[in-house]
Coordinates of C-alpha atoms and ligand atoms in Angstrom, one line a residue:
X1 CA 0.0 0.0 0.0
X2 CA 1.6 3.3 -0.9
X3 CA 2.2 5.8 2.5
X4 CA 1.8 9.6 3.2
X5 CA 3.7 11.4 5.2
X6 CA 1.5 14.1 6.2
X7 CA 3.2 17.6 7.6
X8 CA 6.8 16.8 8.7
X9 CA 9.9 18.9 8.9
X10 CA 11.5 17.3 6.1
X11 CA 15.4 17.7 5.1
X12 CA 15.0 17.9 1.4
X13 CA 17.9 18.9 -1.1
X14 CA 19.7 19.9 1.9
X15 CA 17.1 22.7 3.7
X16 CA 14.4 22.0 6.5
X17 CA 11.0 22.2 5.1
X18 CA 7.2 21.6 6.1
X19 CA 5.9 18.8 2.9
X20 CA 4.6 15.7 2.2
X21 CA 6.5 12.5 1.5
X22 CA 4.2 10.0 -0.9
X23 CA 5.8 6.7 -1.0
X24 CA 4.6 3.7 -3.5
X25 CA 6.1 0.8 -4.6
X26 CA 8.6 1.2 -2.0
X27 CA 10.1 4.5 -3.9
X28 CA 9.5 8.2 -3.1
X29 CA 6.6 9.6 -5.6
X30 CA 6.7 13.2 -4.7
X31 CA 8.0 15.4 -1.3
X32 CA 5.7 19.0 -1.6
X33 CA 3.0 20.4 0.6
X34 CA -0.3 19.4 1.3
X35 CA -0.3 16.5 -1.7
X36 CA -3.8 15.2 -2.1
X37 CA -4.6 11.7 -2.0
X38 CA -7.1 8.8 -1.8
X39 CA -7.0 7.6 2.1
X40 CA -8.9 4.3 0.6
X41 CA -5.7 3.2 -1.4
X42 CA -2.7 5.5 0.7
X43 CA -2.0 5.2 4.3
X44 CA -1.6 8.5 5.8
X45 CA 0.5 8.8 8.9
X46 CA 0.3 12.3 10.4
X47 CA 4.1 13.2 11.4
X48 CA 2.8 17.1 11.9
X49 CA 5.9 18.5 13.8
X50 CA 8.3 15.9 13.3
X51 CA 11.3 15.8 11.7
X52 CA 11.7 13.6 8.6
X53 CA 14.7 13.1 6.9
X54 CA 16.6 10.5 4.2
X55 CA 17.1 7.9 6.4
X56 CA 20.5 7.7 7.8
X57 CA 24.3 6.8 6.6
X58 CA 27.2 5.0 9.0
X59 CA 30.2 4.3 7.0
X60 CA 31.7 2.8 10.1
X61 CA 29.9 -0.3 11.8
X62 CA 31.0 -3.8 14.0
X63 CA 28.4 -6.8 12.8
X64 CA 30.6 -9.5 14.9
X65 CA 29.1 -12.0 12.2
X66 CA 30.7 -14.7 11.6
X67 CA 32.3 -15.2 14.4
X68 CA 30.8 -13.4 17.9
X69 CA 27.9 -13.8 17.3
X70 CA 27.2 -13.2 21.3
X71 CA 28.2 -9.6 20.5
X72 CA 26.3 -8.8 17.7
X73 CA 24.9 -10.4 14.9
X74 CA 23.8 -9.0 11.6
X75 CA 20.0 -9.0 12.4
X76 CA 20.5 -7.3 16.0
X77 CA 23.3 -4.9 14.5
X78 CA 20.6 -3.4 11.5
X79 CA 17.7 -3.5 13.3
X80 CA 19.6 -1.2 15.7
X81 CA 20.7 1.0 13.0
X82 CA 17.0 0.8 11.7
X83 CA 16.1 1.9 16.1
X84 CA 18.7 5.1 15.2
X85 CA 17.3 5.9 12.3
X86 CA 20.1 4.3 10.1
X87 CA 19.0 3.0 6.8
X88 CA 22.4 2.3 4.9
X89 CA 25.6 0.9 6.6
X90 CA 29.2 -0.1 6.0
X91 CA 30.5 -3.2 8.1
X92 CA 34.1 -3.6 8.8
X93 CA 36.2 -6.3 7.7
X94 CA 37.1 -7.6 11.0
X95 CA 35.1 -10.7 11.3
X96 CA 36.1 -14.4 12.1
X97 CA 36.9 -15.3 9.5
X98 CA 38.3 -12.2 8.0
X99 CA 36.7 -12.4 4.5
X100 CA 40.1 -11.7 3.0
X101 CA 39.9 -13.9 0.1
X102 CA 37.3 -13.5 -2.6
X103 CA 35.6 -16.6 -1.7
X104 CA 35.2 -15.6 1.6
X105 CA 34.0 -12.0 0.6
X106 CA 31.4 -13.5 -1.4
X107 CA 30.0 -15.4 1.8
X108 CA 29.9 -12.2 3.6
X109 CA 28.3 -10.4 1.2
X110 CA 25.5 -13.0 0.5
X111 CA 25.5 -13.3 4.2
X112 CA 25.1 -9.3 4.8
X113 CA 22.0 -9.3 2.4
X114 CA 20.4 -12.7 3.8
X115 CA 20.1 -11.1 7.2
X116 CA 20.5 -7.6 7.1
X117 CA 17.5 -5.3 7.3
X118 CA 19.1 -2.6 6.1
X119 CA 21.2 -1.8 3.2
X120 CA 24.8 -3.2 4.4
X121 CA 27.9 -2.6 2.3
X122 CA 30.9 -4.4 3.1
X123 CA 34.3 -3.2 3.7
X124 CA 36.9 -5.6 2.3
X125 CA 40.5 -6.0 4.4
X126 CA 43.3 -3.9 3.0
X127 CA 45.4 -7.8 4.3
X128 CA 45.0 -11.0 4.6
X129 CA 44.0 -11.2 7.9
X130 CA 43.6 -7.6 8.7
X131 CA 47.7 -7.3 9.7
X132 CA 49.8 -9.1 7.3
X133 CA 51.5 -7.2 4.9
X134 CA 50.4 -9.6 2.0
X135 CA 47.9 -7.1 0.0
X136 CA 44.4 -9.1 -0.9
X137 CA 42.9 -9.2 -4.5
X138 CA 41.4 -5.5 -5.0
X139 CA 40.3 -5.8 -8.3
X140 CA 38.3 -9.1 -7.5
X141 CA 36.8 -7.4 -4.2
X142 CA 35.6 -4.6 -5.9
X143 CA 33.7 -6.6 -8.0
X144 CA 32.4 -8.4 -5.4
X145 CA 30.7 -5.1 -3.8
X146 CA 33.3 -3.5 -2.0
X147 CA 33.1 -0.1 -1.0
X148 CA 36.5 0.3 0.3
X149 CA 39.5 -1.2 2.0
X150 CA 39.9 -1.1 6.1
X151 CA 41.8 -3.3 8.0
X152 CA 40.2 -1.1 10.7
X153 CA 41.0 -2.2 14.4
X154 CA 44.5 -2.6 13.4
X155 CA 46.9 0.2 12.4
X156 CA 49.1 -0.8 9.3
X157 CA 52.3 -0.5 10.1
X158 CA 54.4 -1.4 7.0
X159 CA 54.8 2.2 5.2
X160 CA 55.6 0.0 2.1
X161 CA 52.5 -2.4 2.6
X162 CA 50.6 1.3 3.0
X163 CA 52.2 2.4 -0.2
X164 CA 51.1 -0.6 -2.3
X165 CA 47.9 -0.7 -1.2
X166 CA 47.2 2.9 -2.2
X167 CA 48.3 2.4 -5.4
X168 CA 46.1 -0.6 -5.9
X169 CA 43.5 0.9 -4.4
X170 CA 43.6 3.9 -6.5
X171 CA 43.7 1.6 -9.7
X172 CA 40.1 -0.1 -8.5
X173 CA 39.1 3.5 -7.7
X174 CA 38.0 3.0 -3.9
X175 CA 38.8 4.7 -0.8
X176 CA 41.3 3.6 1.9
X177 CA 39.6 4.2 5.4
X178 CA 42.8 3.7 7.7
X179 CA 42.7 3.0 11.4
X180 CA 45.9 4.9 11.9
X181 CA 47.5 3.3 14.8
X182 CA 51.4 3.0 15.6
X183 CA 51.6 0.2 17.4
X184 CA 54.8 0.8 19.1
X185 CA 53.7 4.3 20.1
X186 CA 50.5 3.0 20.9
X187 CA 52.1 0.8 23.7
X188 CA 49.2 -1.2 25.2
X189 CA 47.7 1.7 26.5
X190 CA 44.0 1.8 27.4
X191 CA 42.8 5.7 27.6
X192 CA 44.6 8.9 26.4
X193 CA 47.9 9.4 28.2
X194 CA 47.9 12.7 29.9
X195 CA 46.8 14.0 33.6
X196 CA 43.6 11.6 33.8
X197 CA 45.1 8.5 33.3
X198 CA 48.1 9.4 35.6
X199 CA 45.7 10.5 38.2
X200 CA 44.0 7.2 37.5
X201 CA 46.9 4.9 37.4
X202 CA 46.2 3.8 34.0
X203 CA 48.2 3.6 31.0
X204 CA 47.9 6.3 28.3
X205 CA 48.0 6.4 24.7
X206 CA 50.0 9.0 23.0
X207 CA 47.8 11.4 20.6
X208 CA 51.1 11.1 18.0
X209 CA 50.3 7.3 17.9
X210 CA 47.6 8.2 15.0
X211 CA 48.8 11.6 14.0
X212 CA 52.5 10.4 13.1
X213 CA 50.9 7.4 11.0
X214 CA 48.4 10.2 9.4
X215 CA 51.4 12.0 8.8
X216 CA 52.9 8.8 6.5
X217 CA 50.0 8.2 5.0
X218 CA 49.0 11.8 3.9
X219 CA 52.7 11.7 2.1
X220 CA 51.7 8.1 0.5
X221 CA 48.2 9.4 -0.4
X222 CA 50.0 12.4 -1.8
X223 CA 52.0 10.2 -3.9
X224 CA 50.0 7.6 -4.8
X225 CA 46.7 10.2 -5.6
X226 CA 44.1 7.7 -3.5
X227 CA 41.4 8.4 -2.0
X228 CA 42.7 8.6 1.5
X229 CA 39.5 8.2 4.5
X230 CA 40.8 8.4 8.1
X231 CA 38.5 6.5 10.1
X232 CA 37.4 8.3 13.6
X233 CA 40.0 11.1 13.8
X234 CA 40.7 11.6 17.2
X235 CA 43.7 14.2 18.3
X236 CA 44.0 18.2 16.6
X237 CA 47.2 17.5 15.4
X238 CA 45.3 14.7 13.4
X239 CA 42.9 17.5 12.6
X240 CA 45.7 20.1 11.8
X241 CA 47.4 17.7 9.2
X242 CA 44.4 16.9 7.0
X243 CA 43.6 20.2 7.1
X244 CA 47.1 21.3 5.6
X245 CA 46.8 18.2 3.3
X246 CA 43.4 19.3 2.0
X247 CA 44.9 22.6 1.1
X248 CA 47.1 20.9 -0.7
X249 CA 44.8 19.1 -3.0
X250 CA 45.7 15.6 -1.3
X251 CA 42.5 13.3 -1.7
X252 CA 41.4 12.9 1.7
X253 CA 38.5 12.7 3.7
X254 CA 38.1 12.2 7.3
X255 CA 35.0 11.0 10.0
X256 CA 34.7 11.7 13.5
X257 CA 32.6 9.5 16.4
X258 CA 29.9 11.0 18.2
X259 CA 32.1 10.1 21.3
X260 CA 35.1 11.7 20.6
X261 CA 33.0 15.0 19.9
X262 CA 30.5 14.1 23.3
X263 CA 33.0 13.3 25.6
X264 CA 36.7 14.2 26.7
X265 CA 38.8 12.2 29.0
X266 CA 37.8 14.7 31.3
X267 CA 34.6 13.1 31.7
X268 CA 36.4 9.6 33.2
X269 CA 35.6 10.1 36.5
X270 CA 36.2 6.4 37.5
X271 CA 37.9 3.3 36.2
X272 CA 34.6 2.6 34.1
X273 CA 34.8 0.8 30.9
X274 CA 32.1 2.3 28.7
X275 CA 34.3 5.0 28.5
X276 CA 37.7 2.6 27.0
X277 CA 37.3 2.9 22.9
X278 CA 40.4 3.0 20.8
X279 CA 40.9 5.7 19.6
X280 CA 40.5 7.2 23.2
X281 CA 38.7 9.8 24.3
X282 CA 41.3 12.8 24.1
X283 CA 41.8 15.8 25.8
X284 CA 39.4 18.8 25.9
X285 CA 41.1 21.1 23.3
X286 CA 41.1 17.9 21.4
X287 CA 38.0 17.9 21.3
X288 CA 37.0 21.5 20.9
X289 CA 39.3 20.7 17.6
X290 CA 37.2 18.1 16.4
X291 CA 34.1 20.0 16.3
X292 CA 36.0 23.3 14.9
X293 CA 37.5 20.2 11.8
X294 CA 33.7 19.8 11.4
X295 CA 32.5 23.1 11.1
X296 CA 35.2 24.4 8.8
X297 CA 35.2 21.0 6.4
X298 CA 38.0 19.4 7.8
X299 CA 36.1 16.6 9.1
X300 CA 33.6 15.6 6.2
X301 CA 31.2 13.2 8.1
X302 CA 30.4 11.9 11.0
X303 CA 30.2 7.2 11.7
X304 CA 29.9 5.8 14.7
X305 CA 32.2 3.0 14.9
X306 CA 29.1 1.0 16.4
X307 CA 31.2 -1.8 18.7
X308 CA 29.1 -4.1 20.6
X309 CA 30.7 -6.6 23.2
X310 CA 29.2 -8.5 25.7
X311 CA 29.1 -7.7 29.6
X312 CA 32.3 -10.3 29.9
X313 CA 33.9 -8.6 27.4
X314 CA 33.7 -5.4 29.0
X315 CA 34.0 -6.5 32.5
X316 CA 37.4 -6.3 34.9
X317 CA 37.5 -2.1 34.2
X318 CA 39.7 -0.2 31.4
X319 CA 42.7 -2.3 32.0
X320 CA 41.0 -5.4 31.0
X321 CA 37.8 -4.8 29.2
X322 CA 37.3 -4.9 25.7
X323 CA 37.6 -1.6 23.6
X324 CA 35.1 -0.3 21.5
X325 CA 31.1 1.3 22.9
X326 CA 28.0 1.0 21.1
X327 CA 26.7 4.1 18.7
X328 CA 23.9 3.3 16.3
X329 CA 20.7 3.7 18.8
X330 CA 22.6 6.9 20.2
X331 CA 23.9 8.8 17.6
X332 CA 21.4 11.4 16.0
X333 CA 20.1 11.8 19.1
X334 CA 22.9 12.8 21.5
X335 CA 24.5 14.6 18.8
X336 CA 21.3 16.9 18.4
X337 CA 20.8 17.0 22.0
X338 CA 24.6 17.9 22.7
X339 CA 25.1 20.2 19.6
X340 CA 22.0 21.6 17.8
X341 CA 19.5 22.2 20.6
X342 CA 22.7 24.5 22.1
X343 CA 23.1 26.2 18.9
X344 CA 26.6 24.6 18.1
X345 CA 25.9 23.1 14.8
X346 CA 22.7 23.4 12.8
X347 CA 20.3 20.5 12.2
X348 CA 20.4 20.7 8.5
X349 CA 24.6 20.5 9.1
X350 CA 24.1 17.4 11.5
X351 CA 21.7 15.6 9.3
X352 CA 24.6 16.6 5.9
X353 CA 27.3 15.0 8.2
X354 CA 25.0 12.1 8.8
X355 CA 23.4 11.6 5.4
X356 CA 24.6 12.7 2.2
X357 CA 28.4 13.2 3.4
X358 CA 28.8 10.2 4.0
X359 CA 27.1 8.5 0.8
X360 CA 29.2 10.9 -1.2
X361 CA 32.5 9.8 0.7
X362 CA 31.8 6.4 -0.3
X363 CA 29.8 6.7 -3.2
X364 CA 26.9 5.0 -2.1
X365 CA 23.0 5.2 -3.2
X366 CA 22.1 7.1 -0.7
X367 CA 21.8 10.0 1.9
X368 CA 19.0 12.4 0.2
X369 CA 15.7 12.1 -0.8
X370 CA 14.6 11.8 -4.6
X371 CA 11.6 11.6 -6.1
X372 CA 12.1 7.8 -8.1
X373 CA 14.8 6.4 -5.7
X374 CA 14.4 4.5 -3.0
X375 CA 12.3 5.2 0.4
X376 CA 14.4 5.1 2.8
X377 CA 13.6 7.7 5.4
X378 CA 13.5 8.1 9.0
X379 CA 11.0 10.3 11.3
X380 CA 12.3 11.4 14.4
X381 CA 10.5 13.1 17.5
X382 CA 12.4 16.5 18.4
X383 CA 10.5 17.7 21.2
X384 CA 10.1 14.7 23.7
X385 CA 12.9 13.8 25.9
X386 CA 13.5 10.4 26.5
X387 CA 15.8 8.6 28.5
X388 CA 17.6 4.7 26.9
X389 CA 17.6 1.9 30.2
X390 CA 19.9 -0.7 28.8
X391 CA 17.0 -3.0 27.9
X392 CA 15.5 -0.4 25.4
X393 CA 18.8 -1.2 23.1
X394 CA 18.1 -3.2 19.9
X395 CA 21.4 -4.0 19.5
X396 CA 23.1 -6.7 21.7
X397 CA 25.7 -4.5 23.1
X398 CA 24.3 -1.8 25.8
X399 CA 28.2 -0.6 26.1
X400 CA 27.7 2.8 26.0
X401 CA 28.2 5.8 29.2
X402 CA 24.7 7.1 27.1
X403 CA 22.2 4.7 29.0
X404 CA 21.0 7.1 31.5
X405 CA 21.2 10.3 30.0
X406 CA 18.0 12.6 29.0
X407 CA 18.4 13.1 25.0
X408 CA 15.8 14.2 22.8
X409 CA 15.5 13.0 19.1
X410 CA 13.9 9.6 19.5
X411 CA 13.3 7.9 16.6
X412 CA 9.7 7.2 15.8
X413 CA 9.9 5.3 12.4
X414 CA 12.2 4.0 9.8
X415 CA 11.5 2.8 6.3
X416 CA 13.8 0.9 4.2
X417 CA 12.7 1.0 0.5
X418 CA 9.5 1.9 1.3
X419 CA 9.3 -1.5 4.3
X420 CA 8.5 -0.2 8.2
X421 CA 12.0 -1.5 9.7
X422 CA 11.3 0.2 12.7
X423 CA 8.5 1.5 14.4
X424 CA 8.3 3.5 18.0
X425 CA 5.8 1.4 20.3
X426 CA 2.9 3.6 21.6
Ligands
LIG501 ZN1 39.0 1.7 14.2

């Protein structure tokens, strides 16, 4: 049956507007005001108020299928994108197995469309087995589906490896989206090293563990002419550099987590592990650089590196637990909450970062609405606040320092080509 949505705030060709969405056929027939139609033959759902938008784009998501399932499986991880409002999502690569071979990218492919309720493109490794230095078959994953290559989790730490892989990778035409981590620099630390983990007894990670290796790699991108994407950019001197490079003409575009721009390590009050993600959280001014990178284009998008684990996995504090916190249920709304009901970014700049940014980064469908393309659109309640209790979470992971906190921008309803994936309960 086709659907109306009747007098919504609806982000259309990138400004706020009061219309109506007509869907049919699971693709958008027309967005304008007050559209008549026949109520016998069109199911009109009155969304007066509310804000409607394309539905959402992560470029940066942890499916844990195969392999931990207990974490997080495929199902659970897109139906919680679907509870955030997320319609199209990119998995990492860093499954068991790693689907580094093409065989094995076929399977997890076939297996992301089998059980995925949203539309999930797959990351292929940049590796075999996401830290080798033995480069997989680019040209055979990219016909395959992939988006782009990310041996994300690990830092590569071959410069030559890095070198290579750009060159393929530019040859296929997709992006690199690095995890820039120097390992030794890294050091087995477990939050940002500076006063808080000193006055916590923990050990730190060095900001220059990622900005030295986005140093390299903005040289090898320079070189090689890639398409460079730096996964959750963390420090300013991360911020600084791809802001020299890009006024440079270097090909690079960078994403920031809604964590890293919510939270400092300030806010680690105790030894609590829903506050351990790697990147850490960095300092203040760190983070007062991230959301200047965002404002002045720096920073072209915003993912959430969604990482569900288990309550074993993220027991025995920061020292033990595992790293990583959940973002897909959170995201739009603590980031309105936090930055546009204060007046620090707009909502039509919040929704670019989390729509058509990053479909254009990774040249995906998606990330605007068009009449004849697909329905995939999200409503979302801006005036009711709402608090998540960990057994409100869709996903299987509730690892997040969010559960608790009042946010408003609840989702109500999500459709994926045209199909109610979500729906708010009454
Ligand atoms: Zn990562």
């Amino acid at each position: 049956m086709a659907m109306l949505l009747r007098g919504g705030q609806v982000y259309y060709q990138g400004q706020l507007q009061t219309a109506d969405v007509l869907i049919k056929d699971g693709v958008i027939q027309a967005v304008a005001p007050q559209l008549m139609v026949d109520s016998d033959t069109v199911q009109v759902i009155d969304v007066t108020g509310k804000l409607v938008t394309p539905g959402l784009v992560d470029v940066h998501v942890h499916y844990r299928e195969p392999g931990q399932t207990a974490k997080e499986t495929i199902q659970t991880g897109s139906l919680a994108a679907a509870h955030g409002g997320f319609t199209t999502v990119v998995t990492m690569a860093n499954v068991d197995p790693v689907p580094d071979t093409p065989e094995q990218f076929a399977k997890q492919v076939a297996l992301n469309q089998t059980k995925g309720l949203v539309h999930i493109y797959q990351n292929s490794p940049v590796t075999k087995d996401l830290t080798s230095d033995q480069i997989v078959d680019m040209v055979a994953m990219k016909k395959l589906g992939a988006v782009g290559f990310s041996n994300d989790g690990h830092g590569i730490q071959n410069a030559k490896t890095m070198y290579d892989a750009m060159q393929q990778a530019a040859q296929v035409g997709l992006p690199i989206a690095a995890h820039v981590q120097d390992d030794a620099l890294y050091d087995h630390g477990v939050m940002n090293a500076g006063p808080v983990a000193q006055r916590l007894g923990l050990p730190g990670i060095l900001g220059v563990s990622e900005s030295s290796q986005v140093a390299r790699d903005l040289d090898l991108a320079a070189a090689t002419g890639v398409h460079y994407h730096v996964c959750h950019v963390s420090t300013k001197a991360s911020v600084d550099l791809i802001r020299d490079a890009k006024a440079r003409g270097v090909k690079v575009t960078a994403e920031v987590a809604p964590h890293h721009l919510l939270f400092s390590d300030d806010d680690i009050l105790t030894d609590n592990s829903n506050f351990k993600m790697n990147p850490p959280l960095r300092s203040e001014s760190d983070r007062q650089a991230l959301i200047q990178g965002l404002l002045d284009g720096t920073i072209d998008l915003i993912a959430t590196d969604h990482a569900p684990h288990t309550d074993d996995d993220k027991a025995g504090g920061m020292c033990h637990a595992a790293f990583g916190i959940t973002g897909s249920e959170t995201a739009f709304a603590s980031l309105y909450t936090a930055f546009v009901r204060l007046g620090i970014f707009t909502l039509p700049q919040l929704l670019h970062w989390l729509t058509l940014a990053p479909a254009t980064a990774f040249n995906l469908p998606a990330g605007d609405l068009q009449v004849g393309k697909p329905a995939d659109v999200s409503v979302f309640d801006l005036e009711q606040q709402f608090v998540y209790q960990a057994t409100d979470y869709l996903s299987k992971g509730h690892n997040t320092p969010l559960t608790g906190q009042p946010m408003y921008g609840q989702t109500l309803l999500t459709l994926v080509d045209g199909q109610l994936v979500y729906q708010q309960e009454d």
